[in-house]
mmCIF file of C-alpha atoms and ligand atoms in Angstrom:
data_model
loop_
_atom_site.group_PDB
_atom_site.id
_atom_site.type_symbol
_atom_site.label_atom_id
_atom_site.label_comp_id
_atom_site.label_asym_id
_atom_site.label_seq_id
_atom_site.Cartn_x
_atom_site.Cartn_y
_atom_site.Cartn_z
ATOM 1 C CA MET A 561 18.868 1.703 -17.333
ATOM 2 C CA GLU A 562 16.143 1.046 -20.077
ATOM 3 C CA LEU A 563 13.764 -1.773 -19.122
ATOM 4 C CA ASN A 564 12.972 -4.252 -21.804
ATOM 5 C CA LEU A 565 9.303 -4.990 -20.940
ATOM 6 C CA SER A 566 6.898 -7.174 -22.716
ATOM 7 C CA PRO A 567 3.237 -7.915 -21.870
ATOM 8 C CA LEU A 568 2.478 -10.178 -18.864
ATOM 9 C CA ASN A 569 1.011 -12.684 -21.343
ATOM 10 C CA LEU A 570 -0.674 -14.665 -18.588
ATOM 11 C CA PRO A 571 -2.195 -17.835 -20.225
ATOM 12 C CA GLY A 572 -5.999 -17.823 -20.341
ATOM 13 C CA ILE A 573 -6.280 -14.477 -18.724
ATOM 14 C CA SER A 574 -7.817 -11.601 -20.415
ATOM 15 C CA THR A 575 -6.114 -8.204 -20.214
ATOM 16 C CA THR A 576 -9.391 -6.335 -19.439
ATOM 17 C CA ARG A 577 -8.987 -4.286 -16.372
ATOM 18 C CA PRO A 578 -8.874 -5.274 -13.668
ATOM 19 C CA ILE A 579 -6.724 -8.563 -13.913
ATOM 20 C CA VAL A 580 -7.510 -10.041 -10.428
ATOM 21 C CA ILE A 581 -5.296 -12.041 -8.208
ATOM 22 C CA ALA A 582 -6.836 -13.313 -5.180
ATOM 23 C CA GLY A 583 -6.144 -15.730 -2.287
ATOM 24 C CA PRO A 584 -5.168 -16.058 1.367
ATOM 25 C CA CYS A 585 -2.298 -14.038 2.839
ATOM 26 C CA SER A 586 -0.879 -17.423 3.849
ATOM 27 C CA ALA A 587 -1.356 -21.044 2.732
ATOM 28 C CA GLU A 588 -2.205 -22.636 6.130
ATOM 29 C CA THR A 589 -3.570 -26.061 5.354
ATOM 30 C CA GLU A 590 -4.297 -28.122 2.230
ATOM 31 C CA GLU A 591 -7.981 -27.868 3.098
ATOM 32 C CA GLN A 592 -8.002 -24.179 3.493
ATOM 33 C CA VAL A 593 -6.065 -23.672 0.240
ATOM 34 C CA LEU A 594 -8.224 -25.825 -1.846
ATOM 35 C CA SER A 595 -11.591 -24.663 -0.259
ATOM 36 C CA THR A 596 -10.660 -20.924 -0.768
ATOM 37 C CA ALA A 597 -9.295 -21.676 -4.398
ATOM 38 C CA LEU A 598 -12.567 -23.461 -5.230
ATOM 39 C CA GLN A 599 -14.779 -20.690 -3.912
ATOM 40 C CA LEU A 600 -12.657 -18.044 -5.718
ATOM 41 C CA ALA A 601 -12.784 -20.042 -8.953
ATOM 42 C CA LYS A 602 -16.556 -20.065 -8.538
ATOM 43 C CA ALA A 603 -16.501 -16.254 -8.212
ATOM 44 C CA GLY A 604 -14.676 -16.075 -11.454
ATOM 45 C CA ILE A 605 -11.186 -15.494 -10.116
ATOM 46 C CA LYS A 606 -8.438 -17.130 -12.284
ATOM 47 C CA ILE A 607 -5.252 -16.300 -10.525
ATOM 48 C CA PHE A 608 -4.668 -17.662 -7.021
ATOM 49 C CA ARG A 609 -2.252 -16.175 -4.583
ATOM 50 C CA ALA A 610 -0.851 -17.626 -1.312
ATOM 51 C CA GLY A 611 2.152 -16.940 0.733
ATOM 52 C CA ILE A 612 4.226 -19.834 1.587
ATOM 53 C CA TRP A 613 7.100 -18.030 3.273
ATOM 54 C CA LYS A 614 5.874 -15.019 5.381
ATOM 55 C CA PRO A 615 8.162 -12.271 6.293
ATOM 56 C CA ARG A 616 7.131 -11.421 9.848
ATOM 57 C CA THR A 617 8.024 -8.242 11.852
ATOM 58 C CA LYS A 618 8.986 -10.273 14.877
ATOM 59 C CA PRO A 619 10.163 -13.849 15.403
ATOM 60 C CA GLY A 620 7.849 -16.303 16.886
ATOM 61 C CA GLY A 621 4.814 -15.626 14.676
ATOM 62 C CA PHE A 622 3.528 -17.965 11.941
ATOM 63 C CA GLU A 623 6.299 -17.805 9.359
ATOM 64 C CA GLY A 624 4.475 -19.712 6.667
ATOM 65 C CA VAL A 625 4.223 -23.453 6.087
ATOM 66 C CA GLY A 626 7.220 -23.539 3.693
ATOM 67 C CA GLU A 627 7.727 -26.006 0.886
ATOM 68 C CA THR A 628 5.036 -28.287 2.448
ATOM 69 C CA GLY A 629 2.561 -25.900 0.961
ATOM 70 C CA LEU A 630 3.728 -25.897 -2.621
ATOM 71 C CA PRO A 631 2.021 -29.277 -3.712
ATOM 72 C CA TRP A 632 -1.256 -27.689 -2.323
ATOM 73 C CA LEU A 633 -0.786 -24.802 -4.822
ATOM 74 C CA LYS A 634 0.115 -27.417 -7.721
ATOM 75 C CA HIS A 635 -3.328 -28.937 -6.863
ATOM 76 C CA VAL A 636 -5.001 -25.602 -7.317
ATOM 77 C CA LYS A 637 -3.313 -25.371 -10.651
ATOM 78 C CA ASP A 638 -3.769 -28.878 -11.922
ATOM 79 C CA GLU A 639 -7.237 -29.624 -10.542
ATOM 80 C CA ILE A 640 -8.981 -26.329 -10.333
ATOM 81 C CA GLY A 641 -7.322 -24.827 -13.331
ATOM 82 C CA MET A 642 -6.134 -21.569 -11.777
ATOM 83 C CA LEU A 643 -2.868 -19.782 -12.208
ATOM 84 C CA THR A 644 -0.762 -19.712 -9.073
ATOM 85 C CA ALA A 645 1.299 -16.902 -7.598
ATOM 86 C CA THR A 646 3.432 -16.865 -4.511
ATOM 87 C CA GLU A 647 6.170 -14.595 -2.723
ATOM 88 C CA VAL A 648 9.755 -15.439 -3.058
ATOM 89 C CA ALA A 649 12.595 -13.742 -1.156
ATOM 90 C CA THR A 650 15.589 -16.001 -1.531
ATOM 91 C CA HIS A 651 17.480 -18.283 -3.962
ATOM 92 C CA ALA A 652 15.879 -21.330 -2.306
ATOM 93 C CA HIS A 653 12.450 -19.893 -2.448
ATOM 94 C CA VAL A 654 12.633 -19.227 -6.257
ATOM 95 C CA GLU A 655 14.099 -22.753 -6.932
ATOM 96 C CA ALA A 656 11.302 -24.385 -4.886
ATOM 97 C CA ALA A 657 8.539 -22.256 -6.458
ATOM 98 C CA LEU A 658 9.910 -23.109 -10.050
ATOM 99 C CA LYS A 659 9.984 -26.867 -9.175
ATOM 100 C CA TYR A 660 6.250 -26.746 -8.318
ATOM 101 C CA ASP A 661 5.383 -24.715 -11.503
ATOM 102 C CA ILE A 662 4.165 -21.562 -9.842
ATOM 103 C CA ASP A 663 3.023 -19.336 -12.686
ATOM 104 C CA ILE A 664 3.815 -15.872 -11.161
ATOM 105 C CA LEU A 665 6.301 -14.899 -8.672
ATOM 106 C CA TRP A 666 6.010 -11.779 -6.443
ATOM 107 C CA ILE A 667 8.502 -10.051 -4.400
ATOM 108 C CA GLY A 668 7.521 -8.629 -1.035
ATOM 109 C CA ALA A 669 7.858 -5.086 0.162
ATOM 110 C CA ARG A 670 10.694 -5.983 2.744
ATOM 111 C CA THR A 671 12.710 -7.762 0.109
ATOM 112 C CA ALA A 672 12.240 -5.059 -2.583
ATOM 113 C CA ALA A 673 13.906 -2.685 -0.069
ATOM 114 C CA ASN A 674 16.926 -4.912 0.024
ATOM 115 C CA PRO A 675 19.333 -4.766 -2.999
ATOM 116 C CA PHE A 676 21.214 -7.850 -1.919
ATOM 117 C CA ALA A 677 18.187 -9.953 -1.693
ATOM 118 C CA MET A 678 17.012 -8.618 -5.101
ATOM 119 C CA GLN A 679 20.250 -9.374 -6.700
ATOM 120 C CA GLU A 680 20.201 -12.990 -5.260
ATOM 121 C CA ILE A 681 16.591 -13.440 -6.654
ATOM 122 C CA ALA A 682 17.639 -11.973 -10.058
ATOM 123 C CA ASP A 683 20.666 -14.182 -10.302
ATOM 124 C CA THR A 684 18.452 -17.278 -9.704
ATOM 125 C CA LEU A 685 16.047 -16.142 -12.345
ATOM 126 C CA LYS A 686 18.589 -15.992 -15.150
ATOM 127 C CA GLY A 687 17.380 -17.844 -18.136
ATOM 128 C CA VAL A 688 13.859 -18.496 -16.713
ATOM 129 C CA ASP A 689 10.704 -17.063 -18.401
ATOM 130 C CA ILE A 690 8.307 -16.200 -15.751
ATOM 131 C CA PRO A 691 6.224 -13.127 -14.905
ATOM 132 C CA VAL A 692 7.609 -11.381 -11.783
ATOM 133 C CA LEU A 693 5.652 -8.572 -9.828
ATOM 134 C CA VAL A 694 7.665 -6.370 -7.626
ATOM 135 C CA LYS A 695 5.969 -4.813 -4.518
ATOM 136 C CA ASN A 696 6.971 -1.328 -3.667
ATOM 137 C CA PRO A 697 9.632 -1.138 -0.918
ATOM 138 C CA VAL A 698 8.307 -0.530 2.499
ATOM 139 C CA ASN A 699 9.954 2.989 2.393
ATOM 140 C CA PRO A 700 8.595 5.494 -0.012
ATOM 141 C CA ASP A 701 11.717 5.472 -2.325
ATOM 142 C CA LEU A 702 10.834 5.361 -5.991
ATOM 143 C CA GLU A 703 14.436 5.016 -6.982
ATOM 144 C CA LEU A 704 14.757 1.931 -4.912
ATOM 145 C CA TRP A 705 11.721 0.447 -6.380
ATOM 146 C CA ILE A 706 12.899 1.053 -9.893
ATOM 147 C CA GLY A 707 16.256 -0.359 -8.971
ATOM 148 C CA ALA A 708 14.716 -3.583 -7.719
ATOM 149 C CA LEU A 709 12.898 -3.799 -11.292
ATOM 150 C CA GLU A 710 16.167 -3.155 -12.940
ATOM 151 C CA ARG A 711 17.859 -5.990 -11.176
ATOM 152 C CA ILE A 712 15.136 -8.428 -12.171
ATOM 153 C CA ALA A 713 15.155 -7.110 -15.732
ATOM 154 C CA GLY A 714 18.900 -7.333 -15.763
ATOM 155 C CA ALA A 715 18.352 -11.247 -15.384
ATOM 156 C CA GLY A 716 16.418 -11.273 -18.719
ATOM 157 C CA ILE A 717 12.999 -11.161 -17.248
ATOM 158 C CA THR A 718 10.665 -9.033 -19.513
ATOM 159 C CA ARG A 719 7.308 -9.946 -18.067
ATOM 160 C CA LEU A 720 7.439 -7.548 -15.160
ATOM 161 C CA GLY A 721 4.861 -5.802 -13.212
ATOM 162 C CA VAL A 722 4.568 -3.969 -9.915
ATOM 163 C CA ILE A 723 2.110 -4.086 -6.897
ATOM 164 C CA HIS A 724 1.466 -1.007 -4.910
ATOM 165 C CA ARG A 725 1.029 -1.890 -1.311
ATOM 166 C CA GLY A 726 1.496 1.410 0.362
ATOM 167 C CA PHE A 727 4.391 2.594 2.488
ATOM 168 C CA SER A 728 4.892 1.940 6.070
ATOM 169 C CA THR A 729 4.350 4.717 8.640
ATOM 170 C CA TYR A 730 5.463 5.027 12.254
ATOM 171 C CA GLU A 731 2.305 6.965 13.175
ATOM 172 C CA LYS A 732 -1.008 5.262 13.598
ATOM 173 C CA LYS A 733 -3.274 6.255 10.671
ATOM 174 C CA LEU A 734 -6.275 5.342 8.808
ATOM 175 C CA TYR A 735 -4.279 3.125 6.667
ATOM 176 C CA ARG A 736 -2.028 0.354 7.721
ATOM 177 C CA ASN A 737 0.348 1.622 4.897
ATOM 178 C CA LEU A 738 0.061 4.936 3.396
ATOM 179 C CA PRO A 739 -1.001 4.855 -0.265
ATOM 180 C CA MET A 740 1.097 7.921 -1.293
ATOM 181 C CA TRP A 741 -0.616 7.673 -4.729
ATOM 182 C CA HIS A 742 1.728 10.111 -6.265
ATOM 183 C CA ILE A 743 4.546 7.511 -6.213
ATOM 184 C CA PRO A 744 2.853 4.788 -8.477
ATOM 185 C CA ILE A 745 1.551 7.674 -10.593
ATOM 186 C CA GLU A 746 5.230 8.877 -10.956
ATOM 187 C CA LEU A 747 6.376 5.342 -11.620
ATOM 188 C CA HIS A 748 3.686 4.979 -14.326
ATOM 189 C CA ARG A 749 4.878 8.222 -15.929
ATOM 190 C CA ARG A 750 8.378 6.917 -16.010
ATOM 191 C CA LEU A 751 7.687 3.456 -17.172
ATOM 192 C CA PRO A 752 4.374 3.580 -18.953
ATOM 193 C CA GLY A 753 4.530 -0.021 -20.247
ATOM 194 C CA LEU A 754 4.725 -1.459 -16.714
ATOM 195 C CA PRO A 755 1.456 -3.132 -15.426
ATOM 196 C CA ILE A 756 0.422 -1.906 -12.015
ATOM 197 C CA PHE A 757 -1.578 -3.946 -9.481
ATOM 198 C CA GLY A 758 -3.198 -2.370 -6.496
ATOM 199 C CA ASP A 759 -3.017 -4.275 -3.139
ATOM 200 C CA PRO A 760 -5.922 -2.834 -1.012
ATOM 201 C CA SER A 761 -5.535 -5.396 1.638
ATOM 202 C CA HIS A 762 -2.085 -4.393 2.694
ATOM 203 C CA ILE A 763 -2.639 -0.624 2.094
ATOM 204 C CA GLY A 764 -5.824 -0.567 4.132
ATOM 205 C CA GLY A 765 -5.206 -3.276 6.649
ATOM 206 C CA ARG A 766 -8.963 -3.316 7.165
ATOM 207 C CA ARG A 767 -11.701 -5.175 5.312
ATOM 208 C CA ASP A 768 -13.980 -2.141 4.947
ATOM 209 C CA LEU A 769 -11.185 -0.262 3.112
ATOM 210 C CA ILE A 770 -10.843 -2.925 0.377
ATOM 211 C CA ALA A 771 -13.662 -1.735 -1.727
ATOM 212 C CA PRO A 772 -12.820 1.921 -1.759
ATOM 213 C CA LEU A 773 -9.180 1.265 -2.423
ATOM 214 C CA CYS A 774 -10.006 -1.067 -5.277
ATOM 215 C CA GLN A 775 -12.136 1.691 -6.686
ATOM 216 C CA GLN A 776 -9.347 4.249 -6.211
ATOM 217 C CA ALA A 777 -6.814 1.917 -7.919
ATOM 218 C CA MET A 778 -9.317 1.550 -10.843
ATOM 219 C CA ASP A 779 -9.941 5.231 -10.962
ATOM 220 C CA LEU A 780 -6.061 5.751 -11.472
ATOM 221 C CA GLY A 781 -6.148 3.472 -14.376
ATOM 222 C CA PHE A 782 -4.230 0.429 -12.651
ATOM 223 C CA ASP A 783 -4.208 -2.699 -14.511
ATOM 224 C CA GLY A 784 -5.099 -5.174 -11.873
ATOM 225 C CA LEU A 785 -5.751 -5.982 -8.216
ATOM 226 C CA ILE A 786 -4.310 -8.419 -5.777
ATOM 227 C CA VAL A 787 -6.620 -8.967 -2.846
ATOM 228 C CA GLU A 788 -6.389 -11.211 0.219
ATOM 229 C CA SER A 789 -9.321 -13.572 0.371
ATOM 230 C CA HIS A 790 -9.722 -16.529 2.815
ATOM 231 C CA CYS A 791 -12.478 -19.115 3.206
ATOM 232 C CA ASN A 792 -12.716 -18.177 6.970
ATOM 233 C CA PRO A 793 -11.012 -14.796 7.220
ATOM 234 C CA ASP A 794 -11.542 -14.377 10.943
ATOM 235 C CA CYS A 795 -9.437 -17.495 11.690
ATOM 236 C CA ALA A 796 -6.743 -16.570 9.294
ATOM 237 C CA TRP A 797 -3.158 -17.325 10.654
ATOM 238 C CA SER A 798 -1.801 -14.036 9.283
ATOM 239 C CA ASP A 799 -3.416 -10.672 8.199
ATOM 240 C CA ALA A 800 -6.908 -11.820 9.551
ATOM 241 C CA LYS A 801 -8.382 -8.227 9.531
ATOM 242 C CA GLN A 802 -7.733 -7.409 5.882
ATOM 243 C CA GLN A 803 -9.056 -10.602 4.294
ATOM 244 C CA VAL A 804 -12.537 -11.127 2.797
ATOM 245 C CA THR A 805 -14.431 -14.173 1.873
ATOM 246 C CA PRO A 806 -14.525 -15.042 -1.915
ATOM 247 C CA ASP A 807 -18.222 -14.124 -1.807
ATOM 248 C CA VAL A 808 -17.479 -10.718 -0.457
ATOM 249 C CA LEU A 809 -14.644 -10.363 -2.942
ATOM 250 C CA GLU A 810 -16.994 -11.180 -5.811
ATOM 251 C CA PHE A 811 -19.510 -8.443 -4.581
ATOM 252 C CA ILE A 812 -16.827 -5.837 -4.264
ATOM 253 C CA LEU A 813 -15.566 -6.525 -7.805
ATOM 254 C CA ASP A 814 -19.072 -6.498 -9.133
ATOM 255 C CA LYS A 815 -19.720 -3.072 -7.793
ATOM 256 C CA LEU A 816 -16.606 -1.537 -9.251
ATOM 257 C CA VAL A 817 -17.000 1.126 -11.845
ATOM 258 C CA ILE A 818 -14.345 0.742 -14.491
ATOM 259 C CA ARG A 819 -13.865 3.987 -16.165
ATOM 260 C CA ASP A 820 -11.985 4.389 -19.360
ATOM 261 C CA THR A 821 -9.279 6.771 -18.043
ATOM 262 C CA THR A 822 -5.983 7.306 -19.429
ATOM 263 C CA PHE A 823 -3.461 7.141 -16.754
ATOM 264 C CA SER A 824 -1.724 10.500 -17.151
ATOM 265 C CA THR A 825 -0.764 13.116 -14.704
ATOM 266 C CA GLU A 826 -2.844 15.538 -16.709
ATOM 267 C CA SER A 827 -6.038 13.707 -16.225
ATOM 268 C CA ILE A 828 -8.373 15.504 -13.690
ATOM 269 C CA GLN A 829 -8.588 12.231 -11.579
ATOM 270 C CA ASN A 830 -4.934 12.022 -10.965
ATOM 271 C CA LEU A 831 -4.758 15.718 -10.056
ATOM 272 C CA ARG A 832 -7.699 15.242 -7.740
ATOM 273 C CA HIS A 833 -5.926 12.238 -6.085
ATOM 274 C CA GLN A 834 -2.887 14.544 -5.564
ATOM 275 C CA ILE A 835 -5.105 17.037 -3.753
ATOM 276 C CA ASP A 836 -6.498 14.291 -1.724
ATOM 277 C CA GLU A 837 -3.049 13.355 -0.738
ATOM 278 C CA LEU A 838 -2.003 16.902 0.209
ATOM 279 C CA ASP A 839 -5.126 17.456 2.195
ATOM 280 C CA ASN A 840 -4.258 14.313 4.258
ATOM 281 C CA ASP A 841 -0.829 15.756 4.751
ATOM 282 C CA ILE A 842 -2.395 19.063 5.928
ATOM 283 C CA ILE A 843 -4.671 17.332 8.390
ATOM 284 C CA GLU A 844 -1.805 15.199 9.764
ATOM 285 C CA GLN A 845 0.496 18.243 10.241
ATOM 286 C CA LEU A 846 -2.247 20.212 11.857
ATOM 287 C CA ALA A 847 -2.848 17.348 14.309
ATOM 288 C CA LYS A 848 0.814 17.216 15.015
ATOM 289 C CA ARG A 849 0.878 21.021 15.637
ATOM 290 C CA MET A 850 -2.054 20.630 18.043
ATOM 291 C CA ARG A 851 -0.393 17.881 20.046
ATOM 292 C CA ILE A 852 2.829 20.104 20.458
ATOM 293 C CA SER A 853 0.435 22.924 21.481
ATOM 294 C CA ARG A 854 -0.968 20.767 24.133
ATOM 295 C CA GLU A 855 2.536 20.062 25.407
ATOM 296 C CA ILE A 856 3.054 23.686 25.652
ATOM 297 C CA ALA A 857 -0.245 23.983 27.700
ATOM 298 C CA THR A 858 1.109 21.592 30.203
ATOM 299 C CA TYR A 859 4.259 23.633 30.447
ATOM 300 C CA LYS A 860 2.325 26.838 30.983
ATOM 301 C CA LYS A 861 0.134 25.180 33.530
ATOM 302 C CA GLU A 862 3.117 24.081 35.559
ATOM 303 C CA HIS A 863 4.720 27.442 35.386
ATOM 304 C CA ASN A 864 1.569 29.398 35.920
ATOM 305 C CA MET A 865 1.597 31.309 32.569
ATOM 306 C CA THR A 866 -1.383 32.676 30.609
ATOM 307 C CA VAL A 867 -2.563 30.702 27.670
ATOM 308 C CA VAL A 868 -2.535 33.462 25.056
ATOM 309 C CA GLN A 869 0.714 35.270 24.899
ATOM 310 C CA SER A 870 -0.163 38.133 22.552
ATOM 311 C CA ALA A 871 3.435 38.995 21.331
ATOM 312 C CA ARG A 872 3.748 35.348 20.166
ATOM 313 C CA TYR A 873 0.524 35.314 18.490
ATOM 314 C CA ASN A 874 1.306 38.487 16.603
ATOM 315 C CA GLU A 875 4.606 37.074 15.557
ATOM 316 C CA VAL A 876 2.933 33.940 14.054
ATOM 317 C CA ILE A 877 0.275 35.803 12.130
ATOM 318 C CA ASP A 878 2.866 38.338 10.895
ATOM 319 C CA LYS A 879 5.524 35.826 9.837
ATOM 320 C CA ARG A 880 3.302 33.226 8.421
ATOM 321 C CA GLY A 881 1.223 35.859 6.552
ATOM 322 C CA ALA A 882 4.404 37.350 4.894
ATOM 323 C CA GLN A 883 5.599 33.799 3.992
ATOM 324 C CA GLY A 884 2.215 32.872 2.353
ATOM 325 C CA VAL A 885 2.144 36.074 0.305
ATOM 326 C CA LEU A 886 5.669 35.299 -0.864
ATOM 327 C CA CYS A 887 4.197 31.914 -1.940
ATOM 328 C CA GLY A 888 1.354 33.386 -3.915
ATOM 329 C CA MET A 889 -1.347 33.442 -1.479
ATOM 330 C CA GLY A 890 -3.480 36.331 -0.385
ATOM 331 C CA ALA A 891 -2.690 38.171 2.905
ATOM 332 C CA ASP A 892 -6.380 37.970 4.071
ATOM 333 C CA PHE A 893 -6.446 34.279 3.424
ATOM 334 C CA MET A 894 -3.336 33.583 5.381
ATOM 335 C CA ARG A 895 -4.607 35.667 8.300
ATOM 336 C CA THR A 896 -7.935 33.702 8.307
ATOM 337 C CA VAL A 897 -6.090 30.243 8.208
ATOM 338 C CA PHE A 898 -3.802 31.154 11.071
ATOM 339 C CA GLU A 899 -6.343 32.886 13.090
ATOM 340 C CA ALA A 900 -8.514 29.646 12.820
ATOM 341 C CA ILE A 901 -5.567 27.453 13.692
ATOM 342 C CA HIS A 902 -4.677 29.693 16.672
ATOM 343 C CA GLU A 903 -8.251 29.626 17.909
ATOM 344 C CA GLU A 904 -8.339 25.770 17.901
ATOM 345 C CA SER A 905 -4.970 25.698 19.451
ATOM 346 C CA VAL A 906 -6.144 28.058 22.264
ATOM 347 C CA ARG A 907 -9.291 25.878 22.833
ATOM 348 C CA GLN A 908 -7.047 22.784 23.122
ATOM 349 C CA GLN A 909 -4.779 24.498 25.532
ATOM 350 C CA LEU A 910 -7.550 25.774 27.753
ATOM 351 C CA GLU A 911 -8.883 22.228 27.923
ATOM 352 C CA ILE A 912 -5.636 21.120 29.393
ATOM 353 C CA ILE A 913 -5.262 24.034 31.696
ATOM 354 C CA ASN A 914 -8.621 23.703 33.057
ATOM 355 C CA LYS A 915 -8.385 19.934 33.712
ATOM 356 C CA ASN A 916 -8.820 18.800 37.407
HETATM 357 C C1 PEP B 1190 1.657 -10.437 1.290
HETATM 358 O O1 PEP B 1190 1.316 -10.070 0.204
HETATM 359 O O2 PEP B 1190 1.035 -11.179 2.044
HETATM 360 C C2 PEP B 1190 2.743 -9.684 1.884
HETATM 361 C C3 PEP B 1190 3.565 -10.163 2.885
HETATM 362 O O3 PEP B 1190 2.897 -8.440 1.616
HETATM 363 P P1 PEP B 1190 3.904 -7.164 1.658
HETATM 364 O O4 PEP B 1190 5.137 -7.707 1.165
HETATM 365 O O5 PEP B 1190 3.375 -6.140 0.917
HETATM 366 O O6 PEP B 1190 3.915 -6.867 3.185
HETATM 367 MN MN1 MN B 1191 -0.598 -10.519 3.917
#
């Protein structure tokens, strides 16, 4: 389906990169909302975010203040003069948000992964003219992301954008959600007119990753950033570790280098990011290989076997060498790589065997 896109056209907001949306993960109290918004406004931020309904992994946690918080956002709009943005996941959320003149709606990662929920939101938005930002689905599925956008576009919404918040992962990694930059890059190739916002808070899950992730998003030519900022981050009721004070946010934004890059897969920046992504994969795969190797060591120890079994070693070197050559790599290179991997593997196995 062809998307009919028009510019976001946010009143009073310049299109100079980055367009910044900031505010707490959740609206908690009226005081917290207004104090954060005032400080952000002082720092030059013009669009305020706050979650009113919070999708939590498990029941029993703080699930947002609900409609009670919408008048607080209305205050931010009327008294501080910022635009307001919140997350909607159901028909009722959309109706309530519209009633309180929310300026921008965003759709969360769990909702974007659910076609029924997306359709319900789209049906509610028929005939409404409001900018809608769709976060990537939690799982790395570009078609599902585009499908979610198509549903919203099908309702007649043309002021569409996306938020890249990373993809969930089972294994513990540096990032809370893997950036997998090639996915937003491919989305941009497919839908070049669609504004992309980076969400460093949810990708990193850690304050210290916000600055580098903002810079990476800018280096890739993203249009904007959505960052979680709280007047007292340590005491936040949700996502405390990934929020910064408005002051810190101002500092981070101030230090950003905004290069005039064209966002194309040909640009060297993008190719380098793809290399970084692959290097991450290589490291993860190697670590996985070493883990299995250590399991083998435990077995060898129990069965009183030697660590190095040369027949197996020769088989690995020969088979992988031949496979590498078929893929266009030199035989010597393949040997060097697998010898090094084997050496590390033996070192780790010896550690296990010699324990106790
Ligand atoms: C949020 O923005 O606070 C949020 C819940 O994000 P996500 O849907 O990306 O998890
Ligand atoms: Mn959050």
